[in-house]
């Protein structure tokens, strides 16, 4: 390489990040008051900061491209899906030859090739396949999912990583911010969740529109819309006729199933003088398909990527904390402060500690929960998770469960599978939600007792 | 604003360095919520629950034995299936006892607004229990699922009552057979 060429490469490297450098290496009127401009911030973004993108679909492709072009280099992408023909119009990192391949892998390969220095890593699996150790390694998680169940799981995972100090205050170094984007047609939202500090997914569960359903009696007796006919076949006729046997549930991805539903729905439509029951509509109702609009994805992903950048650099104050975008008539947007629910099952559930001897019985735990000044419960229901399975230890208020768990009270807690550090879940009328209590065996007492 | 990254300039742990001894799997939000719902279940005296597996709080049965109205003396079993998206989505509830009822069809589908279109996450299992109990006290012919029964309730209450009785004792109403369900 001649010195002239080297010069050109260096110039290019310099110029490539100059817009980012302008934001990070000098102050400005919109900067956060505590922001200290420095070249080290870009170094942190490029060499240290680890970001996880959940979902490599419409939002995920945009997020990966945006973040990689902003200078983030260590980006992990997780998605269990494979590429389908209908994805190609907006999931622009994929080509026709990629159909059937892993979304995460193809997206990562494309971006690593296109953006030199980017070291994105793909995980072709479900989010539930990964454990705490995996999630704990990231500085920021950003997600573009279309599933509320998956969002809630991820939210619960990040909450479970929180650590609390002895005075029950939050250890901020255990907080992994979650930036969450969602779109539906021309509408979308971007929000920032600081686990344990700001409203989480469970706090705002009411904000998610319920799945569109029709009254059962309407679809059964007075259908008026083509959707009513499909819904009828889906809810009532499938279970009655079980065309593939009782053990085969209706699968909206199986073309034979869709064809069967379509045929039955059309028969029903003719009977009630309804028109326009099509294959597309049938599939839409069965799979609850939300139309995807490329420009909505682009706008929401851009907002999310900007929040990730602000988190990583502190160069500007983050949104507080929920941005709504509606482009169905003109363009309308506003940001509001979604508030934490003091009784949120996920983020107000700070683990508490119960000390006891290692040979204590479940009755001891029950009595402590009722009598200990820290709890003073009325009729606690106690459950736990052992080897990934839920176990009901005792529940006095539900008669049928009480009868079958009564014997547990006499058992030693170690016989029930509990151990030092194990967590029990306790529901009681005196607490707004189920709380987690960690058992702490007092070893000294243990020694004294055995002697 | 909290400057998270002033706390985190250090490199994060490498992948796979979970704390020693592994960690206990966490209960899902749906699980936490149903535990709370059930612990606070305040059943009317006509209702009871059965748990085929007491460790599985997501699948259980509700038994309603009305002590007044058309269905007095009957015993009706409902199955509850609580999904992973509870309480965003309502539990799936089916009636396992064949019943001649305007709002319950012969396959056990139940037309109760809070089980579908009017469900909200603030509602609980208790709300559904009361909703179901009410269906037996006040069958609603305006929202029919069994059209025959609904029409009959509106046009001939006596005949409707006789048919309900016949069905509960075990026998045919029209061409449908009903298994005996008197207590
Ligand atoms: Zn919360």
PDB file of C-alpha atoms in Angstrom, chain A residues 32 34-36 44 47-50 76 123 132-134 136-140 148-149 152 160 163 172-173 175-177 194 197 202 205-206 208-211 213-217 219-221 231 235-236 239-240 310-312 314 316-318 345 349 379-381 383-385 388-392 395 397-398 400-401 404-405 419 421-423 425 427-429 431-434, chain B residues 1-19 21-43 48-58 61 83-90 94 102-103 105-113 115-122 142-148 150:
ATOM      1  CA  UNK A  32     -27.302  16.293  29.872  1.00  0.00           C
ATOM      2  CA  UNK A  34     -23.525  15.885  33.822  1.00  0.00           C
ATOM      3  CA  UNK A  35     -22.257  14.985  30.374  1.00  0.00           C
ATOM      4  CA  UNK A  36     -18.476  15.206  30.011  1.00  0.00           C
ATOM      5  CA  UNK A  44     -16.576   2.563  25.032  1.00  0.00           C
ATOM      6  CA  UNK A  47     -14.870  -1.730  22.167  1.00  0.00           C
ATOM      7  CA  UNK A  48     -16.758  -2.327  25.377  1.00  0.00           C
ATOM      8  CA  UNK A  49     -20.490  -1.886  25.085  1.00  0.00           C
ATOM      9  CA  UNK A  50     -22.426  -5.104  24.557  1.00  0.00           C
ATOM     10  CA  UNK A  76     -25.807 -10.151  19.747  1.00  0.00           C
ATOM     11  CA  UNK A 123     -28.307 -16.998  18.230  1.00  0.00           C
ATOM     12  CA  UNK A 132     -29.343 -15.651  33.386  1.00  0.00           C
ATOM     13  CA  UNK A 133     -25.622 -15.819  32.638  1.00  0.00           C
ATOM     14  CA  UNK A 134     -26.313 -15.017  29.005  1.00  0.00           C
ATOM     15  CA  UNK A 136     -26.295 -10.670  32.463  1.00  0.00           C
ATOM     16  CA  UNK A 137     -23.408 -10.049  30.053  1.00  0.00           C
ATOM     17  CA  UNK A 138     -25.184  -7.209  28.226  1.00  0.00           C
ATOM     18  CA  UNK A 139     -25.145  -3.503  28.965  1.00  0.00           C
ATOM     19  CA  UNK A 140     -28.398  -2.857  27.118  1.00  0.00           C
ATOM     20  CA  UNK A 148     -46.488 -10.047  24.351  1.00  0.00           C
ATOM     21  CA  UNK A 149     -45.614 -13.370  25.983  1.00  0.00           C
ATOM     22  CA  UNK A 152     -43.174 -10.396  29.430  1.00  0.00           C
ATOM     23  CA  UNK A 160     -34.683 -11.217  38.177  1.00  0.00           C
ATOM     24  CA  UNK A 163     -29.630  -6.943  43.054  1.00  0.00           C
ATOM     25  CA  UNK A 172     -27.770   0.276  40.117  1.00  0.00           C
ATOM     26  CA  UNK A 173     -24.947  -1.713  38.580  1.00  0.00           C
ATOM     27  CA  UNK A 175     -29.788  -2.647  36.110  1.00  0.00           C
ATOM     28  CA  UNK A 176     -29.836  -3.632  32.439  1.00  0.00           C
ATOM     29  CA  UNK A 177     -31.980  -1.114  30.550  1.00  0.00           C
ATOM     30  CA  UNK A 194     -35.018   0.894  33.602  1.00  0.00           C
ATOM     31  CA  UNK A 197     -36.614   2.174  38.448  1.00  0.00           C
ATOM     32  CA  UNK A 202     -46.128  -5.718  33.566  1.00  0.00           C
ATOM     33  CA  UNK A 205     -49.983  -4.479  30.647  1.00  0.00           C
ATOM     34  CA  UNK A 206     -53.237  -2.550  30.196  1.00  0.00           C
ATOM     35  CA  UNK A 208     -51.477  -3.507  25.060  1.00  0.00           C
ATOM     36  CA  UNK A 209     -54.593  -3.741  22.970  1.00  0.00           C
ATOM     37  CA  UNK A 210     -56.413  -6.980  23.727  1.00  0.00           C
ATOM     38  CA  UNK A 211     -56.550  -9.476  20.924  1.00  0.00           C
ATOM     39  CA  UNK A 213     -62.392 -10.986  19.822  1.00  0.00           C
ATOM     40  CA  UNK A 214     -66.081 -11.127  19.057  1.00  0.00           C
ATOM     41  CA  UNK A 215     -68.824 -12.111  21.495  1.00  0.00           C
ATOM     42  CA  UNK A 216     -69.330 -15.864  21.270  1.00  0.00           C
ATOM     43  CA  UNK A 217     -73.077 -15.540  20.861  1.00  0.00           C
ATOM     44  CA  UNK A 219     -70.342 -15.514  16.004  1.00  0.00           C
ATOM     45  CA  UNK A 220     -72.599 -18.449  16.876  1.00  0.00           C
ATOM     46  CA  UNK A 221     -75.983 -16.957  16.050  1.00  0.00           C
ATOM     47  CA  UNK A 231     -63.870 -17.203  14.109  1.00  0.00           C
ATOM     48  CA  UNK A 235     -63.494 -21.552  18.086  1.00  0.00           C
ATOM     49  CA  UNK A 236     -66.420 -23.922  17.763  1.00  0.00           C
ATOM     50  CA  UNK A 239     -63.098 -28.571  18.391  1.00  0.00           C
ATOM     51  CA  UNK A 240     -66.366 -30.261  17.409  1.00  0.00           C
ATOM     52  CA  UNK A 310     -28.115   7.920  24.669  1.00  0.00           C
ATOM     53  CA  UNK A 311     -27.950   5.197  27.314  1.00  0.00           C
ATOM     54  CA  UNK A 312     -24.511   4.082  26.216  1.00  0.00           C
ATOM     55  CA  UNK A 314     -25.100   9.722  28.423  1.00  0.00           C
ATOM     56  CA  UNK A 316     -28.427  13.377  26.065  1.00  0.00           C
ATOM     57  CA  UNK A 317     -31.368  12.746  28.370  1.00  0.00           C
ATOM     58  CA  UNK A 318     -33.427   9.667  27.530  1.00  0.00           C
ATOM     59  CA  UNK A 345     -45.901  -8.433  39.958  1.00  0.00           C
ATOM     60  CA  UNK A 349     -41.240  -7.884  43.735  1.00  0.00           C
ATOM     61  CA  UNK A 379     -53.149 -16.792  55.315  1.00  0.00           C
ATOM     62  CA  UNK A 380     -50.052 -17.063  53.153  1.00  0.00           C
ATOM     63  CA  UNK A 381     -50.116 -19.359  50.124  1.00  0.00           C
ATOM     64  CA  UNK A 383     -45.239 -22.177  46.368  1.00  0.00           C
ATOM     65  CA  UNK A 384     -41.780 -22.647  44.892  1.00  0.00           C
ATOM     66  CA  UNK A 385     -39.999 -23.778  41.740  1.00  0.00           C
ATOM     67  CA  UNK A 388     -37.889 -25.893  36.783  1.00  0.00           C
ATOM     68  CA  UNK A 389     -41.246 -27.271  37.999  1.00  0.00           C
ATOM     69  CA  UNK A 390     -43.770 -25.370  40.049  1.00  0.00           C
ATOM     70  CA  UNK A 391     -44.572 -26.905  43.413  1.00  0.00           C
ATOM     71  CA  UNK A 392     -47.382 -25.895  45.728  1.00  0.00           C
ATOM     72  CA  UNK A 395     -52.241 -22.923  50.551  1.00  0.00           C
ATOM     73  CA  UNK A 397     -57.348 -20.541  51.644  1.00  0.00           C
ATOM     74  CA  UNK A 398     -58.147 -22.976  48.811  1.00  0.00           C
ATOM     75  CA  UNK A 400     -59.037 -28.546  47.852  1.00  0.00           C
ATOM     76  CA  UNK A 401     -55.354 -27.575  47.842  1.00  0.00           C
ATOM     77  CA  UNK A 404     -53.659 -32.129  49.734  1.00  0.00           C
ATOM     78  CA  UNK A 405     -50.779 -30.004  51.002  1.00  0.00           C
ATOM     79  CA  UNK A 419     -32.208 -25.467  50.456  1.00  0.00           C
ATOM     80  CA  UNK A 421     -30.689 -19.767  49.230  1.00  0.00           C
ATOM     81  CA  UNK A 422     -33.818 -21.305  47.715  1.00  0.00           C
ATOM     82  CA  UNK A 423     -36.647 -18.928  46.911  1.00  0.00           C
ATOM     83  CA  UNK A 425     -43.196 -17.477  46.443  1.00  0.00           C
ATOM     84  CA  UNK A 427     -49.146 -14.750  48.181  1.00  0.00           C
ATOM     85  CA  UNK A 428     -51.163 -13.137  50.907  1.00  0.00           C
ATOM     86  CA  UNK A 429     -53.964 -10.645  51.201  1.00  0.00           C
ATOM     87  CA  UNK A 431     -49.305  -7.856  50.003  1.00  0.00           C
ATOM     88  CA  UNK A 432     -50.392  -6.396  46.679  1.00  0.00           C
ATOM     89  CA  UNK A 433     -48.837  -9.290  44.801  1.00  0.00           C
ATOM     90  CA  UNK A 434     -46.974 -12.542  45.175  1.00  0.00           C
TER      91      UNK A 434
ATOM     92  CA  UNK B   1     -31.389  10.809  34.946  1.00  0.00           C
ATOM     93  CA  UNK B   2     -29.162   8.044  36.211  1.00  0.00           C
ATOM     94  CA  UNK B   3     -25.807   7.767  34.493  1.00  0.00           C
ATOM     95  CA  UNK B   4     -25.803   4.030  34.295  1.00  0.00           C
ATOM     96  CA  UNK B   5     -22.532   3.895  32.474  1.00  0.00           C
ATOM     97  CA  UNK B   6     -20.511   5.769  34.993  1.00  0.00           C
ATOM     98  CA  UNK B   7     -21.093   2.585  36.973  1.00  0.00           C
ATOM     99  CA  UNK B   8     -20.293   0.312  34.139  1.00  0.00           C
ATOM    100  CA  UNK B   9     -17.202   1.460  32.354  1.00  0.00           C
ATOM    101  CA  UNK B  10     -15.727  -1.889  33.186  1.00  0.00           C
ATOM    102  CA  UNK B  11     -16.116  -4.820  30.855  1.00  0.00           C
ATOM    103  CA  UNK B  12     -19.046  -7.033  31.574  1.00  0.00           C
ATOM    104  CA  UNK B  13     -18.647 -10.650  32.604  1.00  0.00           C
ATOM    105  CA  UNK B  14     -17.995 -13.023  29.799  1.00  0.00           C
ATOM    106  CA  UNK B  15     -20.816 -15.242  28.725  1.00  0.00           C
ATOM    107  CA  UNK B  16     -21.599 -18.286  30.824  1.00  0.00           C
ATOM    108  CA  UNK B  17     -20.279 -17.046  34.135  1.00  0.00           C
ATOM    109  CA  UNK B  18     -23.518 -17.697  35.915  1.00  0.00           C
ATOM    110  CA  UNK B  19     -23.208 -17.701  39.672  1.00  0.00           C
ATOM    111  CA  UNK B  21     -24.381 -23.657  41.737  1.00  0.00           C
ATOM    112  CA  UNK B  22     -26.677 -22.500  38.951  1.00  0.00           C
ATOM    113  CA  UNK B  23     -29.763 -20.545  39.694  1.00  0.00           C
ATOM    114  CA  UNK B  24     -33.300 -21.461  40.565  1.00  0.00           C
ATOM    115  CA  UNK B  25     -35.670 -21.066  37.654  1.00  0.00           C
ATOM    116  CA  UNK B  26     -38.011 -18.114  38.119  1.00  0.00           C
ATOM    117  CA  UNK B  27     -41.750 -18.387  38.191  1.00  0.00           C
ATOM    118  CA  UNK B  28     -43.446 -16.630  35.280  1.00  0.00           C
ATOM    119  CA  UNK B  29     -45.520 -13.478  35.735  1.00  0.00           C
ATOM    120  CA  UNK B  30     -48.614 -15.536  34.879  1.00  0.00           C
ATOM    121  CA  UNK B  31     -47.706 -18.002  37.625  1.00  0.00           C
ATOM    122  CA  UNK B  32     -47.165 -15.241  40.199  1.00  0.00           C
ATOM    123  CA  UNK B  33     -50.457 -13.672  39.323  1.00  0.00           C
ATOM    124  CA  UNK B  34     -52.543 -16.865  39.387  1.00  0.00           C
ATOM    125  CA  UNK B  35     -51.034 -17.775  42.768  1.00  0.00           C
ATOM    126  CA  UNK B  36     -52.280 -14.454  44.080  1.00  0.00           C
ATOM    127  CA  UNK B  37     -55.689 -14.891  42.426  1.00  0.00           C
ATOM    128  CA  UNK B  38     -56.188 -18.341  43.912  1.00  0.00           C
ATOM    129  CA  UNK B  39     -54.931 -17.462  47.374  1.00  0.00           C
ATOM    130  CA  UNK B  40     -57.516 -14.701  47.462  1.00  0.00           C
ATOM    131  CA  UNK B  41     -60.289 -16.719  45.916  1.00  0.00           C
ATOM    132  CA  UNK B  42     -63.422 -15.939  47.856  1.00  0.00           C
ATOM    133  CA  UNK B  43     -65.843 -18.587  46.703  1.00  0.00           C
ATOM    134  CA  UNK B  48     -65.786 -25.228  45.095  1.00  0.00           C
ATOM    135  CA  UNK B  49     -62.543 -25.947  43.255  1.00  0.00           C
ATOM    136  CA  UNK B  50     -60.663 -29.122  42.397  1.00  0.00           C
ATOM    137  CA  UNK B  51     -57.017 -29.331  41.435  1.00  0.00           C
ATOM    138  CA  UNK B  52     -56.129 -32.572  39.632  1.00  0.00           C
ATOM    139  CA  UNK B  53     -52.481 -31.693  40.325  1.00  0.00           C
ATOM    140  CA  UNK B  54     -52.053 -29.236  43.227  1.00  0.00           C
ATOM    141  CA  UNK B  55     -48.611 -28.286  41.858  1.00  0.00           C
ATOM    142  CA  UNK B  56     -50.258 -27.119  38.643  1.00  0.00           C
ATOM    143  CA  UNK B  57     -52.194 -23.992  39.556  1.00  0.00           C
ATOM    144  CA  UNK B  58     -52.826 -23.211  35.892  1.00  0.00           C
ATOM    145  CA  UNK B  61     -61.930 -27.210  37.884  1.00  0.00           C
ATOM    146  CA  UNK B  83     -52.284 -19.642  29.645  1.00  0.00           C
ATOM    147  CA  UNK B  84     -48.797 -18.093  29.753  1.00  0.00           C
ATOM    148  CA  UNK B  85     -50.255 -14.753  28.719  1.00  0.00           C
ATOM    149  CA  UNK B  86     -52.518 -14.434  31.773  1.00  0.00           C
ATOM    150  CA  UNK B  87     -53.802 -11.882  32.731  1.00  0.00           C
ATOM    151  CA  UNK B  88     -53.364 -10.203  29.362  1.00  0.00           C
ATOM    152  CA  UNK B  89     -55.560 -12.972  28.033  1.00  0.00           C
ATOM    153  CA  UNK B  90     -58.416 -14.543  30.012  1.00  0.00           C
ATOM    154  CA  UNK B  94     -65.350 -24.724  29.321  1.00  0.00           C
ATOM    155  CA  UNK B 102     -79.254 -20.409  26.687  1.00  0.00           C
ATOM    156  CA  UNK B 103     -75.639 -19.230  27.149  1.00  0.00           C
ATOM    157  CA  UNK B 105     -73.802 -24.782  24.033  1.00  0.00           C
ATOM    158  CA  UNK B 106     -73.716 -28.554  23.900  1.00  0.00           C
ATOM    159  CA  UNK B 107     -69.930 -28.548  23.389  1.00  0.00           C
ATOM    160  CA  UNK B 108     -69.416 -26.651  26.637  1.00  0.00           C
ATOM    161  CA  UNK B 109     -68.656 -23.249  25.106  1.00  0.00           C
ATOM    162  CA  UNK B 110     -69.748 -20.485  27.453  1.00  0.00           C
ATOM    163  CA  UNK B 111     -70.969 -17.077  26.353  1.00  0.00           C
ATOM    164  CA  UNK B 112     -69.848 -14.775  29.131  1.00  0.00           C
ATOM    165  CA  UNK B 113     -68.572 -11.350  28.098  1.00  0.00           C
ATOM    166  CA  UNK B 115     -64.336 -14.537  29.097  1.00  0.00           C
ATOM    167  CA  UNK B 116     -63.802 -12.888  25.721  1.00  0.00           C
ATOM    168  CA  UNK B 117     -64.476  -9.382  24.515  1.00  0.00           C
ATOM    169  CA  UNK B 118     -64.757  -7.652  27.887  1.00  0.00           C
ATOM    170  CA  UNK B 119     -61.796  -9.296  29.623  1.00  0.00           C
ATOM    171  CA  UNK B 120     -59.365  -6.889  31.327  1.00  0.00           C
ATOM    172  CA  UNK B 121     -56.153  -7.685  33.203  1.00  0.00           C
ATOM    173  CA  UNK B 122     -57.606  -6.225  36.431  1.00  0.00           C
ATOM    174  CA  UNK B 142     -80.427 -11.950  24.694  1.00  0.00           C
ATOM    175  CA  UNK B 143     -76.984 -13.546  24.144  1.00  0.00           C
ATOM    176  CA  UNK B 144     -77.883 -17.047  23.033  1.00  0.00           C
ATOM    177  CA  UNK B 145     -75.433 -19.821  22.380  1.00  0.00           C
ATOM    178  CA  UNK B 146     -78.107 -22.481  22.552  1.00  0.00           C
ATOM    179  CA  UNK B 147     -80.731 -20.744  20.445  1.00  0.00           C
ATOM    180  CA  UNK B 148     -83.456 -23.292  21.117  1.00  0.00           C
ATOM    181  CA  UNK B 150     -82.998 -19.086  24.564  1.00  0.00           C
TER     182      UNK B 150
END
